[in-house]
Amino acid sequence: MSRSGEQTALSLLEEASLRRTKPRLLVLQSLLAASQPVTQEQIAEQLGDKTPNKVTIYRTLEALCEAGLVHKAFLQDRTWHFELAHNCSEHQCHPHFTCTACGQTTCLMDMQVPAVKSSHNGYTIQRQRMQLEGLCPQCGQR
Amino acid sequence: MSRSGEQTALSLLEEASLRRTKPRLLVLQSLLAASQPVTQEQIAEQLGDKTPNKVTIYRTLEALCEAGLVHKAFLQDRTWHFELAHNCSEHQCHPHFTCTACGQTTCLMDMQVPAVKSSHNGYTIQRQRMQLEGLCPQCGQR
DNA sequence: TATTATTTGCAACTCAGTTGCATCATGAAG
DNA sequence: CTTCATGATGCAACTGAGTTGCAAATAATA
Ligand SMILES: [Mn+2]
Ligand SMILES: [Mn+2]
Ligand SMILES: [Zn+2]
Ligand SMILES: [Zn+2]
């Protein structure tokens, strides 16, 4: 939750022409500080006693998603995990990997995924996402 | 819900060493008859007055998934859609396409998706799934 | 500062999916 | 064919992430 995080959050809101409200700045800073996708609850927890109302966090995340600043990264146990969109291209996000042994999901930021064609049988394909499943490095060794 | 559907359902249960119960046969037949992934509610609706209890359908789907006969195809509006696994390889399922205009999700059974490498930074990748987003043929024409 | 459109907080709600438990049916053994 | 243990089913009650309505607060603008 650094000074630069605050500045970045401000300019992200500016860029998206969203009003600079306290909850939006806080949620953005929390997302900027996160190293993995986080849930509403994790955001609230991280913000401690200055956290906005639960409903406000949801509505903020929704607004940020709509503006393209944030993505719903993946769903785990009926709970959405959110992340900043700034490492994804318009057409393709990095893949998310879930370990079948420990259940942990990880962003594979540096993995190259081949892009599919932008059209198929009349379907116009604008974005592609990939989920991977297998064993993480910890669970992989026998 | 043909005779052959009944036979297929029976052999699928056999193959998976699952007990041949009425609910399992019904759910499997419903899935065999479906042309798209379906929800618990759609299965119940399709089976009409001989439908098993809602909880049983969920538990049946869970058992069939665990046995590898069925997949959770995609989630829409916090609701899982299920499909038979028999058109998927061990490593890769066909992609699912969601139209951002009408919200409909479709299986692209005939679409080729390049396979990723089976290992990356210590992660062992056993299965890959892809979700596509864009405009369906209907919504695509202006 | 005054005005207005947005945003926020709170309480109550929704509903797909889950859980506990008593009853029932399947498949194996005799 | 009958017995029996294991596993499956049905029902009622529950869970909890996410949603809705609305009054109060606040940001942008003049
Ligand atoms: Mn990610
Ligand atoms: Mn499918
Ligand atoms: Zn693991
Ligand atoms: Zn469409």
mmCIF file of C-alpha atoms (C1' of nucleotides) and ligand atoms in Angstrom:
data_model
loop_
_atom_site.group_PDB
_atom_site.id
_atom_site.type_symbol
_atom_site.label_atom_id
_atom_site.label_comp_id
_atom_site.label_asym_id
_atom_site.label_seq_id
_atom_site.Cartn_x
_atom_site.Cartn_y
_atom_site.Cartn_z
ATOM 1 C CA MET A 1 0.000 0.000 0.000
ATOM 2 C CA SER A 2 2.783 2.355 -1.004
ATOM 3 C CA ARG A 3 2.704 5.990 -2.132
ATOM 4 C CA SER A 4 3.333 4.784 -5.687
ATOM 5 C CA GLY A 5 0.432 2.354 -5.318
ATOM 6 C CA GLU A 6 -1.769 5.282 -4.459
ATOM 7 C CA GLN A 7 -0.533 7.217 -7.490
ATOM 8 C CA THR A 8 -1.038 4.245 -9.775
ATOM 9 C CA ALA A 9 -4.528 3.682 -8.444
ATOM 10 C CA LEU A 10 -5.379 7.325 -9.067
ATOM 11 C CA SER A 11 -4.196 7.250 -12.637
ATOM 12 C CA LEU A 12 -5.965 3.967 -13.322
ATOM 13 C CA LEU A 13 -9.246 5.545 -12.230
ATOM 14 C CA GLU A 14 -8.461 8.646 -14.277
ATOM 15 C CA GLU A 15 -7.722 6.528 -17.330
ATOM 16 C CA ALA A 16 -11.060 4.750 -16.963
ATOM 17 C CA SER A 17 -12.988 7.968 -16.210
ATOM 18 C CA LEU A 18 -14.253 6.602 -12.947
ATOM 19 C CA ARG A 19 -14.880 8.861 -9.949
ATOM 20 C CA ARG A 20 -12.036 8.890 -7.416
ATOM 21 C CA THR A 21 -13.737 7.494 -4.377
ATOM 22 C CA LYS A 22 -12.098 6.131 -1.272
ATOM 23 C CA PRO A 23 -13.379 2.551 -1.757
ATOM 24 C CA ARG A 24 -12.174 2.407 -5.355
ATOM 25 C CA LEU A 25 -8.725 3.649 -4.427
ATOM 26 C CA LEU A 26 -8.480 1.167 -1.589
ATOM 27 C CA VAL A 27 -9.609 -1.802 -3.686
ATOM 28 C CA LEU A 28 -7.227 -0.870 -6.487
ATOM 29 C CA GLN A 29 -4.322 -0.506 -4.074
ATOM 30 C CA SER A 30 -5.138 -3.863 -2.575
ATOM 31 C CA LEU A 31 -5.142 -5.429 -6.027
ATOM 32 C CA LEU A 32 -1.882 -3.681 -6.910
ATOM 33 C CA ALA A 33 -0.285 -5.116 -3.792
ATOM 34 C CA ALA A 34 -1.570 -8.650 -4.416
ATOM 35 C CA SER A 35 0.700 -11.231 -5.974
ATOM 36 C CA GLN A 36 -2.146 -13.570 -6.874
ATOM 37 C CA PRO A 37 -5.835 -13.151 -7.695
ATOM 38 C CA VAL A 38 -7.846 -12.344 -4.572
ATOM 39 C CA THR A 39 -11.422 -12.652 -3.376
ATOM 40 C CA GLN A 40 -13.681 -9.961 -1.995
ATOM 41 C CA GLU A 41 -13.054 -11.376 1.441
ATOM 42 C CA GLN A 42 -9.278 -11.297 1.037
ATOM 43 C CA ILE A 43 -9.444 -7.684 -0.078
ATOM 44 C CA ALA A 44 -11.538 -6.764 2.953
ATOM 45 C CA GLU A 45 -9.154 -8.626 5.222
ATOM 46 C CA GLN A 46 -6.117 -6.962 3.724
ATOM 47 C CA LEU A 47 -7.631 -3.501 4.081
ATOM 48 C CA GLY A 48 -8.346 -4.126 7.747
ATOM 49 C CA ASP A 49 -10.475 -1.638 9.617
ATOM 50 C CA LYS A 50 -10.570 0.867 6.783
ATOM 51 C CA THR A 51 -12.231 -1.645 4.464
ATOM 52 C CA PRO A 52 -15.357 -0.550 2.639
ATOM 53 C CA ASN A 53 -18.628 -2.383 2.977
ATOM 54 C CA LYS A 54 -18.739 -5.843 1.390
ATOM 55 C CA VAL A 55 -21.357 -4.765 -1.129
ATOM 56 C CA THR A 56 -19.229 -1.797 -2.111
ATOM 57 C CA ILE A 57 -16.234 -4.028 -2.757
ATOM 58 C CA TYR A 58 -18.346 -6.223 -5.026
ATOM 59 C CA ARG A 59 -19.760 -3.213 -6.849
ATOM 60 C CA THR A 60 -16.305 -1.687 -7.157
ATOM 61 C CA LEU A 61 -14.857 -4.871 -8.595
ATOM 62 C CA GLU A 62 -17.746 -5.036 -11.030
ATOM 63 C CA ALA A 63 -17.134 -1.439 -12.120
ATOM 64 C CA LEU A 64 -13.402 -2.064 -12.507
ATOM 65 C CA CYS A 65 -14.088 -5.195 -14.552
ATOM 66 C CA GLU A 66 -16.502 -3.319 -16.770
ATOM 67 C CA ALA A 67 -13.859 -0.640 -17.300
ATOM 68 C CA GLY A 68 -11.367 -3.349 -18.262
ATOM 69 C CA LEU A 69 -8.971 -2.602 -15.393
ATOM 70 C CA VAL A 70 -9.671 -5.857 -13.584
ATOM 71 C CA HIS A 71 -10.427 -9.439 -14.598
ATOM 72 C CA LYS A 72 -12.289 -12.235 -13.003
ATOM 73 C CA ALA A 73 -9.313 -14.563 -13.028
ATOM 74 C CA PHE A 74 -10.865 -17.836 -11.943
ATOM 75 C CA LEU A 75 -13.530 -19.360 -9.779
ATOM 76 C CA GLN A 76 -12.634 -21.574 -6.851
ATOM 77 C CA ASP A 77 -15.197 -23.152 -4.541
ATOM 78 C CA ARG A 78 -17.954 -20.909 -5.935
ATOM 79 C CA THR A 79 -15.853 -17.825 -5.166
ATOM 80 C CA TRP A 80 -14.447 -15.440 -7.741
ATOM 81 C CA HIS A 81 -10.813 -14.371 -7.620
ATOM 82 C CA PHE A 82 -9.929 -10.999 -9.148
ATOM 83 C CA GLU A 83 -6.706 -9.604 -10.546
ATOM 84 C CA LEU A 84 -5.521 -6.490 -12.339
ATOM 85 C CA ALA A 85 -5.730 -6.783 -16.098
ATOM 86 C CA HIS A 86 -2.400 -5.083 -16.761
ATOM 87 C CA ASN A 87 -0.519 -8.223 -17.672
ATOM 88 C CA CYS A 88 -3.039 -9.395 -20.238
ATOM 89 C CA SER A 89 -3.426 -8.431 -23.834
ATOM 90 C CA GLU A 90 -6.788 -7.561 -25.269
ATOM 91 C CA HIS A 91 -7.115 -10.999 -26.811
ATOM 92 C CA GLN A 92 -5.457 -13.264 -24.362
ATOM 93 C CA CYS A 93 -4.830 -13.544 -20.650
ATOM 94 C CA HIS A 94 -2.087 -15.636 -19.074
ATOM 95 C CA PRO A 95 -3.184 -19.167 -18.156
ATOM 96 C CA HIS A 96 -4.246 -20.212 -14.675
ATOM 97 C CA PHE A 97 -3.068 -23.482 -13.260
ATOM 98 C CA THR A 98 -4.886 -25.495 -10.600
ATOM 99 C CA CYS A 99 -3.152 -28.311 -8.755
ATOM 100 C CA THR A 100 -5.385 -31.366 -8.426
ATOM 101 C CA ALA A 101 -3.546 -32.437 -5.287
ATOM 102 C CA CYS A 102 -3.432 -29.322 -3.105
ATOM 103 C CA GLY A 103 -6.133 -27.292 -4.862
ATOM 104 C CA GLN A 104 -3.981 -24.181 -5.201
ATOM 105 C CA THR A 105 -4.402 -22.038 -8.291
ATOM 106 C CA THR A 106 -1.498 -20.049 -9.723
ATOM 107 C CA CYS A 107 -0.994 -17.531 -12.515
ATOM 108 C CA LEU A 108 1.511 -18.733 -15.090
ATOM 109 C CA MET A 109 2.523 -15.232 -16.142
ATOM 110 C CA ASP A 110 5.416 -16.272 -18.334
ATOM 111 C CA MET A 111 3.772 -19.121 -20.199
ATOM 112 C CA GLN A 112 3.254 -18.686 -23.903
ATOM 113 C CA VAL A 113 -0.128 -19.854 -25.177
ATOM 114 C CA PRO A 114 -0.680 -20.121 -28.912
ATOM 115 C CA ALA A 115 -3.492 -17.862 -30.115
ATOM 116 C CA VAL A 116 -6.466 -19.407 -31.883
ATOM 117 C CA LYS A 117 -7.830 -18.030 -35.131
ATOM 118 C CA SER A 118 -10.109 -15.017 -34.751
ATOM 119 C CA SER A 119 -12.995 -16.652 -36.566
ATOM 120 C CA HIS A 120 -14.517 -20.140 -36.640
ATOM 121 C CA ASN A 121 -17.726 -21.243 -38.355
ATOM 122 C CA GLY A 122 -19.195 -17.774 -38.097
ATOM 123 C CA TYR A 123 -18.112 -17.233 -34.498
ATOM 124 C CA THR A 124 -16.030 -14.102 -33.992
ATOM 125 C CA ILE A 125 -13.470 -14.844 -31.311
ATOM 126 C CA GLN A 126 -12.385 -11.768 -29.394
ATOM 127 C CA ARG A 127 -10.757 -13.214 -26.302
ATOM 128 C CA GLN A 128 -9.354 -16.525 -25.238
ATOM 129 C CA ARG A 129 -8.640 -17.850 -21.768
ATOM 130 C CA MET A 130 -6.969 -21.061 -20.713
ATOM 131 C CA GLN A 131 -7.152 -23.107 -17.551
ATOM 132 C CA LEU A 132 -4.582 -25.762 -16.824
ATOM 133 C CA GLU A 133 -4.810 -28.646 -14.426
ATOM 134 C CA GLY A 134 -2.149 -30.930 -13.044
ATOM 135 C CA LEU A 135 0.426 -31.074 -10.281
ATOM 136 C CA CYS A 136 2.273 -28.080 -8.851
ATOM 137 C CA PRO A 137 6.033 -28.260 -8.192
ATOM 138 C CA GLN A 138 5.466 -29.112 -4.494
ATOM 139 C CA CYS A 139 2.917 -31.872 -5.125
ATOM 140 C CA GLY A 140 4.723 -33.117 -8.222
ATOM 141 C CA GLN A 141 7.641 -34.823 -6.483
ATOM 142 C CA ARG A 142 6.827 -38.238 -5.185
ATOM 143 C CA MET B 1 -34.208 -41.397 -24.406
ATOM 144 C CA SER B 2 -33.928 -44.292 -26.852
ATOM 145 C CA ARG B 3 -33.340 -47.986 -26.236
ATOM 146 C CA SER B 4 -29.773 -47.499 -27.420
ATOM 147 C CA GLY B 5 -29.432 -44.638 -24.958
ATOM 148 C CA GLU B 6 -30.396 -47.041 -22.204
ATOM 149 C CA GLN B 7 -27.866 -49.593 -23.423
ATOM 150 C CA THR B 8 -25.131 -46.974 -23.650
ATOM 151 C CA ALA B 9 -25.920 -45.706 -20.178
ATOM 152 C CA LEU B 10 -25.699 -49.237 -18.813
ATOM 153 C CA SER B 11 -22.327 -49.891 -20.365
ATOM 154 C CA LEU B 12 -20.981 -46.547 -19.226
ATOM 155 C CA LEU B 13 -21.849 -47.423 -15.630
ATOM 156 C CA GLU B 14 -20.366 -50.869 -16.109
ATOM 157 C CA GLU B 15 -17.173 -49.397 -17.498
ATOM 158 C CA ALA B 16 -16.859 -47.100 -14.496
ATOM 159 C CA SER B 17 -17.778 -49.827 -11.984
ATOM 160 C CA LEU B 18 -20.647 -47.796 -10.619
ATOM 161 C CA ARG B 19 -23.835 -49.426 -9.318
ATOM 162 C CA ARG B 20 -26.690 -49.495 -11.826
ATOM 163 C CA THR B 21 -29.256 -47.390 -10.093
ATOM 164 C CA LYS B 22 -32.325 -45.790 -11.596
ATOM 165 C CA PRO B 23 -31.167 -42.198 -10.992
ATOM 166 C CA ARG B 24 -27.783 -42.815 -12.593
ATOM 167 C CA LEU B 25 -29.319 -44.405 -15.660
ATOM 168 C CA LEU B 26 -31.785 -41.564 -16.010
ATOM 169 C CA VAL B 27 -29.181 -38.834 -15.616
ATOM 170 C CA LEU B 28 -26.858 -40.541 -18.083
ATOM 171 C CA GLN B 29 -29.650 -40.953 -20.614
ATOM 172 C CA SER B 30 -30.545 -37.316 -20.233
ATOM 173 C CA LEU B 31 -26.936 -36.327 -20.837
ATOM 174 C CA LEU B 32 -26.731 -38.673 -23.841
ATOM 175 C CA ALA B 33 -29.790 -37.003 -25.324
ATOM 176 C CA ALA B 34 -28.547 -33.470 -24.716
ATOM 177 C CA SER B 35 -26.922 -31.524 -27.541
ATOM 178 C CA GLN B 36 -25.358 -28.973 -25.216
ATOM 179 C CA PRO B 37 -24.133 -28.959 -21.623
ATOM 180 C CA VAL B 38 -27.048 -28.939 -19.189
ATOM 181 C CA THR B 39 -27.724 -27.927 -15.606
ATOM 182 C CA GLN B 40 -29.181 -30.004 -12.799
ATOM 183 C CA GLU B 41 -32.428 -28.148 -13.298
ATOM 184 C CA GLN B 42 -32.523 -28.866 -17.033
ATOM 185 C CA ILE B 43 -31.906 -32.540 -16.394
ATOM 186 C CA ALA B 44 -34.749 -32.643 -13.878
ATOM 187 C CA GLU B 45 -37.024 -30.818 -16.285
ATOM 188 C CA GLN B 46 -36.165 -33.142 -19.137
ATOM 189 C CA LEU B 47 -36.804 -36.249 -17.041
ATOM 190 C CA GLY B 48 -40.248 -34.963 -16.091
ATOM 191 C CA ASP B 49 -42.155 -36.767 -13.383
ATOM 192 C CA LYS B 50 -39.697 -39.642 -13.148
ATOM 193 C CA THR B 51 -36.872 -37.303 -12.173
ATOM 194 C CA PRO B 52 -34.836 -38.190 -9.100
ATOM 195 C CA ASN B 53 -34.486 -35.862 -6.171
ATOM 196 C CA LYS B 54 -32.444 -32.721 -6.800
ATOM 197 C CA VAL B 55 -29.761 -33.769 -4.310
ATOM 198 C CA THR B 56 -29.489 -37.146 -6.010
ATOM 199 C CA ILE B 57 -28.937 -35.506 -9.376
ATOM 200 C CA TYR B 58 -26.128 -33.414 -7.911
ATOM 201 C CA ARG B 59 -24.563 -36.424 -6.222
ATOM 202 C CA THR B 60 -24.934 -38.485 -9.389
ATOM 203 C CA LEU B 61 -23.252 -35.816 -11.485
ATOM 204 C CA GLU B 62 -20.484 -35.615 -8.935
ATOM 205 C CA ALA B 63 -19.968 -39.391 -9.058
ATOM 206 C CA LEU B 64 -19.995 -39.400 -12.857
ATOM 207 C CA CYS B 65 -17.446 -36.574 -12.915
ATOM 208 C CA GLU B 66 -15.234 -38.391 -10.482
ATOM 209 C CA ALA B 67 -15.417 -41.474 -12.683
ATOM 210 C CA GLY B 68 -14.415 -39.372 -15.674
ATOM 211 C CA LEU B 69 -17.649 -39.997 -17.594
ATOM 212 C CA VAL B 70 -18.889 -36.432 -17.273
ATOM 213 C CA HIS B 71 -17.285 -32.986 -17.226
ATOM 214 C CA LYS B 72 -18.214 -29.719 -15.676
ATOM 215 C CA ALA B 73 -18.254 -27.903 -18.981
ATOM 216 C CA PHE B 74 -18.673 -24.295 -17.887
ATOM 217 C CA LEU B 75 -20.234 -22.081 -15.293
ATOM 218 C CA GLN B 76 -22.919 -19.588 -16.262
ATOM 219 C CA ASP B 77 -24.615 -17.261 -13.782
ATOM 220 C CA ARG B 78 -23.225 -19.267 -10.853
ATOM 221 C CA THR B 79 -24.672 -22.472 -12.301
ATOM 222 C CA TRP B 80 -22.673 -25.439 -13.536
ATOM 223 C CA HIS B 81 -23.394 -27.009 -16.910
ATOM 224 C CA PHE B 82 -22.474 -30.659 -17.402
ATOM 225 C CA GLU B 83 -21.710 -32.732 -20.455
ATOM 226 C CA LEU B 84 -20.543 -36.226 -21.292
ATOM 227 C CA ALA B 85 -16.795 -36.525 -21.566
ATOM 228 C CA HIS B 86 -16.847 -38.786 -24.592
ATOM 229 C CA ASN B 87 -15.745 -36.165 -27.071
ATOM 230 C CA CYS B 88 -12.735 -35.075 -25.080
ATOM 231 C CA SER B 89 -9.291 -36.534 -24.918
ATOM 232 C CA GLU B 90 -7.579 -37.127 -21.629
ATOM 233 C CA HIS B 91 -5.533 -33.986 -22.032
ATOM 234 C CA GLN B 92 -7.825 -31.625 -23.770
ATOM 235 C CA CYS B 93 -11.495 -30.823 -24.033
ATOM 236 C CA HIS B 94 -13.097 -28.927 -26.912
ATOM 237 C CA PRO B 95 -13.351 -25.170 -26.294
ATOM 238 C CA HIS B 96 -16.480 -23.431 -25.082
ATOM 239 C CA PHE B 97 -17.556 -20.179 -26.617
ATOM 240 C CA THR B 98 -19.632 -17.522 -24.878
ATOM 241 C CA CYS B 99 -21.271 -14.734 -26.863
ATOM 242 C CA THR B 100 -20.853 -11.372 -25.140
ATOM 243 C CA ALA B 101 -24.013 -10.081 -26.793
ATOM 244 C CA CYS B 102 -26.613 -12.782 -26.167
ATOM 245 C CA GLY B 103 -24.835 -14.628 -23.369
ATOM 246 C CA GLN B 104 -25.237 -18.055 -24.987
ATOM 247 C CA THR B 105 -22.460 -20.586 -24.544
ATOM 248 C CA THR B 106 -21.715 -23.190 -27.210
ATOM 249 C CA CYS B 107 -19.415 -26.174 -27.594
ATOM 250 C CA LEU B 108 -17.038 -25.793 -30.514
ATOM 251 C CA MET B 109 -16.637 -29.518 -31.049
ATOM 252 C CA ASP B 110 -14.711 -29.299 -34.284
ATOM 253 C CA MET B 111 -12.263 -26.593 -33.330
ATOM 254 C CA GLN B 112 -8.603 -27.532 -33.127
ATOM 255 C CA VAL B 113 -6.759 -26.095 -30.143
ATOM 256 C CA PRO B 114 -2.988 -26.358 -30.026
ATOM 257 C CA ALA B 115 -1.785 -28.341 -27.026
ATOM 258 C CA VAL B 116 0.549 -26.708 -24.560
ATOM 259 C CA LYS B 117 3.719 -28.398 -23.318
ATOM 260 C CA SER B 118 3.193 -30.944 -20.563
ATOM 261 C CA SER B 119 5.579 -29.244 -18.190
ATOM 262 C CA HIS B 120 6.356 -25.651 -17.287
ATOM 263 C CA ASN B 121 8.620 -24.382 -14.500
ATOM 264 C CA GLY B 122 8.047 -27.510 -12.472
ATOM 265 C CA TYR B 123 4.290 -27.579 -13.054
ATOM 266 C CA THR B 124 3.076 -30.855 -14.521
ATOM 267 C CA ILE B 125 0.224 -30.054 -16.882
ATOM 268 C CA GLN B 126 -2.251 -32.905 -17.247
ATOM 269 C CA ARG B 127 -5.273 -31.195 -18.754
ATOM 270 C CA GLN B 128 -6.023 -27.990 -20.570
ATOM 271 C CA ARG B 129 -9.307 -26.230 -21.113
ATOM 272 C CA MET B 130 -10.097 -23.167 -23.163
ATOM 273 C CA GLN B 131 -12.873 -20.639 -22.973
ATOM 274 C CA LEU B 132 -13.530 -18.308 -25.876
ATOM 275 C CA GLU B 133 -15.436 -15.071 -25.865
ATOM 276 C CA GLY B 134 -16.810 -13.025 -28.741
ATOM 277 C CA LEU B 135 -19.847 -12.814 -30.986
ATOM 278 C CA CYS B 136 -21.905 -15.779 -32.126
ATOM 279 C CA PRO B 137 -23.018 -16.051 -35.780
ATOM 280 C CA GLN B 138 -26.429 -14.542 -34.986
ATOM 281 C CA CYS B 139 -25.103 -11.575 -33.006
ATOM 282 C CA GLY B 140 -22.104 -11.115 -35.310
ATOM 283 C CA GLN B 141 -23.971 -9.639 -38.280
ATOM 284 C CA ARG B 142 -24.729 -5.975 -37.851
ATOM 285 C "C1'" DT C 1 -21.114 27.348 -2.105
ATOM 286 C "C1'" DA C 2 -25.128 25.151 -4.305
ATOM 287 C "C1'" DT C 3 -26.818 21.534 -7.402
ATOM 288 C "C1'" DT C 4 -27.138 17.038 -9.248
ATOM 289 C "C1'" DA C 5 -25.740 12.573 -10.555
ATOM 290 C "C1'" DT C 6 -23.201 8.812 -8.536
ATOM 291 C "C1'" DT C 7 -21.706 6.110 -5.080
ATOM 292 C "C1'" DT C 8 -21.934 4.076 -0.549
ATOM 293 C "C1'" DG C 9 -23.689 1.421 3.553
ATOM 294 C "C1'" DC C 10 -26.952 -1.331 5.619
ATOM 295 C "C1'" DA C 11 -30.460 -4.859 6.007
ATOM 296 C "C1'" DA C 12 -32.724 -8.152 3.889
ATOM 297 C "C1'" DC C 13 -32.759 -11.327 0.344
ATOM 298 C "C1'" DT C 14 -31.621 -15.087 -3.311
ATOM 299 C "C1'" DC C 15 -30.771 -19.564 -4.785
ATOM 300 C "C1'" DA C 16 -27.349 -23.094 -6.521
ATOM 301 C "C1'" DG C 17 -25.304 -26.235 -4.188
ATOM 302 C "C1'" DT C 18 -24.415 -28.934 0.445
ATOM 303 C "C1'" DT C 19 -25.105 -31.651 4.681
ATOM 304 C "C1'" DG C 20 -27.139 -34.996 8.100
ATOM 305 C "C1'" DC C 21 -29.627 -38.679 8.658
ATOM 306 C "C1'" DA C 22 -33.120 -42.227 8.250
ATOM 307 C "C1'" DT C 23 -34.642 -45.387 4.712
ATOM 308 C "C1'" DC C 24 -33.978 -48.123 0.597
ATOM 309 C "C1'" DA C 25 -31.798 -50.886 -3.201
ATOM 310 C "C1'" DT C 26 -27.867 -53.113 -5.288
ATOM 311 C "C1'" DG C 27 -24.692 -56.742 -5.787
ATOM 312 C "C1'" DA C 28 -22.064 -60.345 -3.523
ATOM 313 C "C1'" DA C 29 -22.086 -64.373 -0.678
ATOM 314 C "C1'" DG C 30 -24.166 -68.479 0.877
ATOM 315 C "C1'" DC D 1 -33.586 -67.675 -4.040
ATOM 316 C "C1'" DT D 2 -32.614 -65.452 0.353
ATOM 317 C "C1'" DT D 3 -29.537 -62.863 3.435
ATOM 318 C "C1'" DC D 4 -26.706 -59.129 4.360
ATOM 319 C "C1'" DA D 5 -23.481 -55.248 4.197
ATOM 320 C "C1'" DT D 6 -22.393 -51.556 1.658
ATOM 321 C "C1'" DG D 7 -23.528 -47.818 -0.778
ATOM 322 C "C1'" DA D 8 -27.300 -44.842 -2.840
ATOM 323 C "C1'" DT D 9 -31.483 -42.135 -2.290
ATOM 324 C "C1'" DG D 10 -34.930 -38.706 -0.509
ATOM 325 C "C1'" DC D 11 -36.171 -35.210 2.414
ATOM 326 C "C1'" DA D 12 -35.634 -31.159 5.267
ATOM 327 C "C1'" DA D 13 -32.803 -27.939 6.771
ATOM 328 C "C1'" DC D 14 -28.864 -25.385 5.905
ATOM 329 C "C1'" DT D 15 -24.866 -22.482 3.745
ATOM 330 C "C1'" DG D 16 -22.794 -18.516 2.019
ATOM 331 C "C1'" DA D 17 -21.162 -15.896 -2.069
ATOM 332 C "C1'" DG D 18 -23.220 -12.703 -4.365
ATOM 333 C "C1'" DT D 19 -27.448 -9.402 -5.162
ATOM 334 C "C1'" DT D 20 -31.148 -5.899 -4.456
ATOM 335 C "C1'" DG D 21 -33.702 -1.748 -2.695
ATOM 336 C "C1'" DC D 22 -33.350 2.335 -0.729
ATOM 337 C "C1'" DA D 23 -31.980 6.221 2.141
ATOM 338 C "C1'" DA D 24 -27.833 8.843 3.247
ATOM 339 C "C1'" DA D 25 -23.358 10.506 1.776
ATOM 340 C "C1'" DT D 26 -20.088 12.284 -1.563
ATOM 341 C "C1'" DA D 27 -17.722 13.617 -5.964
ATOM 342 C "C1'" DA D 28 -17.779 16.420 -9.893
ATOM 343 C "C1'" DT D 29 -19.472 20.624 -11.985
ATOM 344 C "C1'" DA D 30 -21.111 25.214 -12.296
HETATM 345 MN MN MN E 1 -3.694 -14.416 -13.194
HETATM 346 MN MN MN E 2 -18.840 -28.903 -24.525
HETATM 347 ZN ZN ZN E 3 -0.182 -28.767 -5.341
HETATM 348 ZN ZN ZN E 4 -24.942 -14.185 -29.476
#
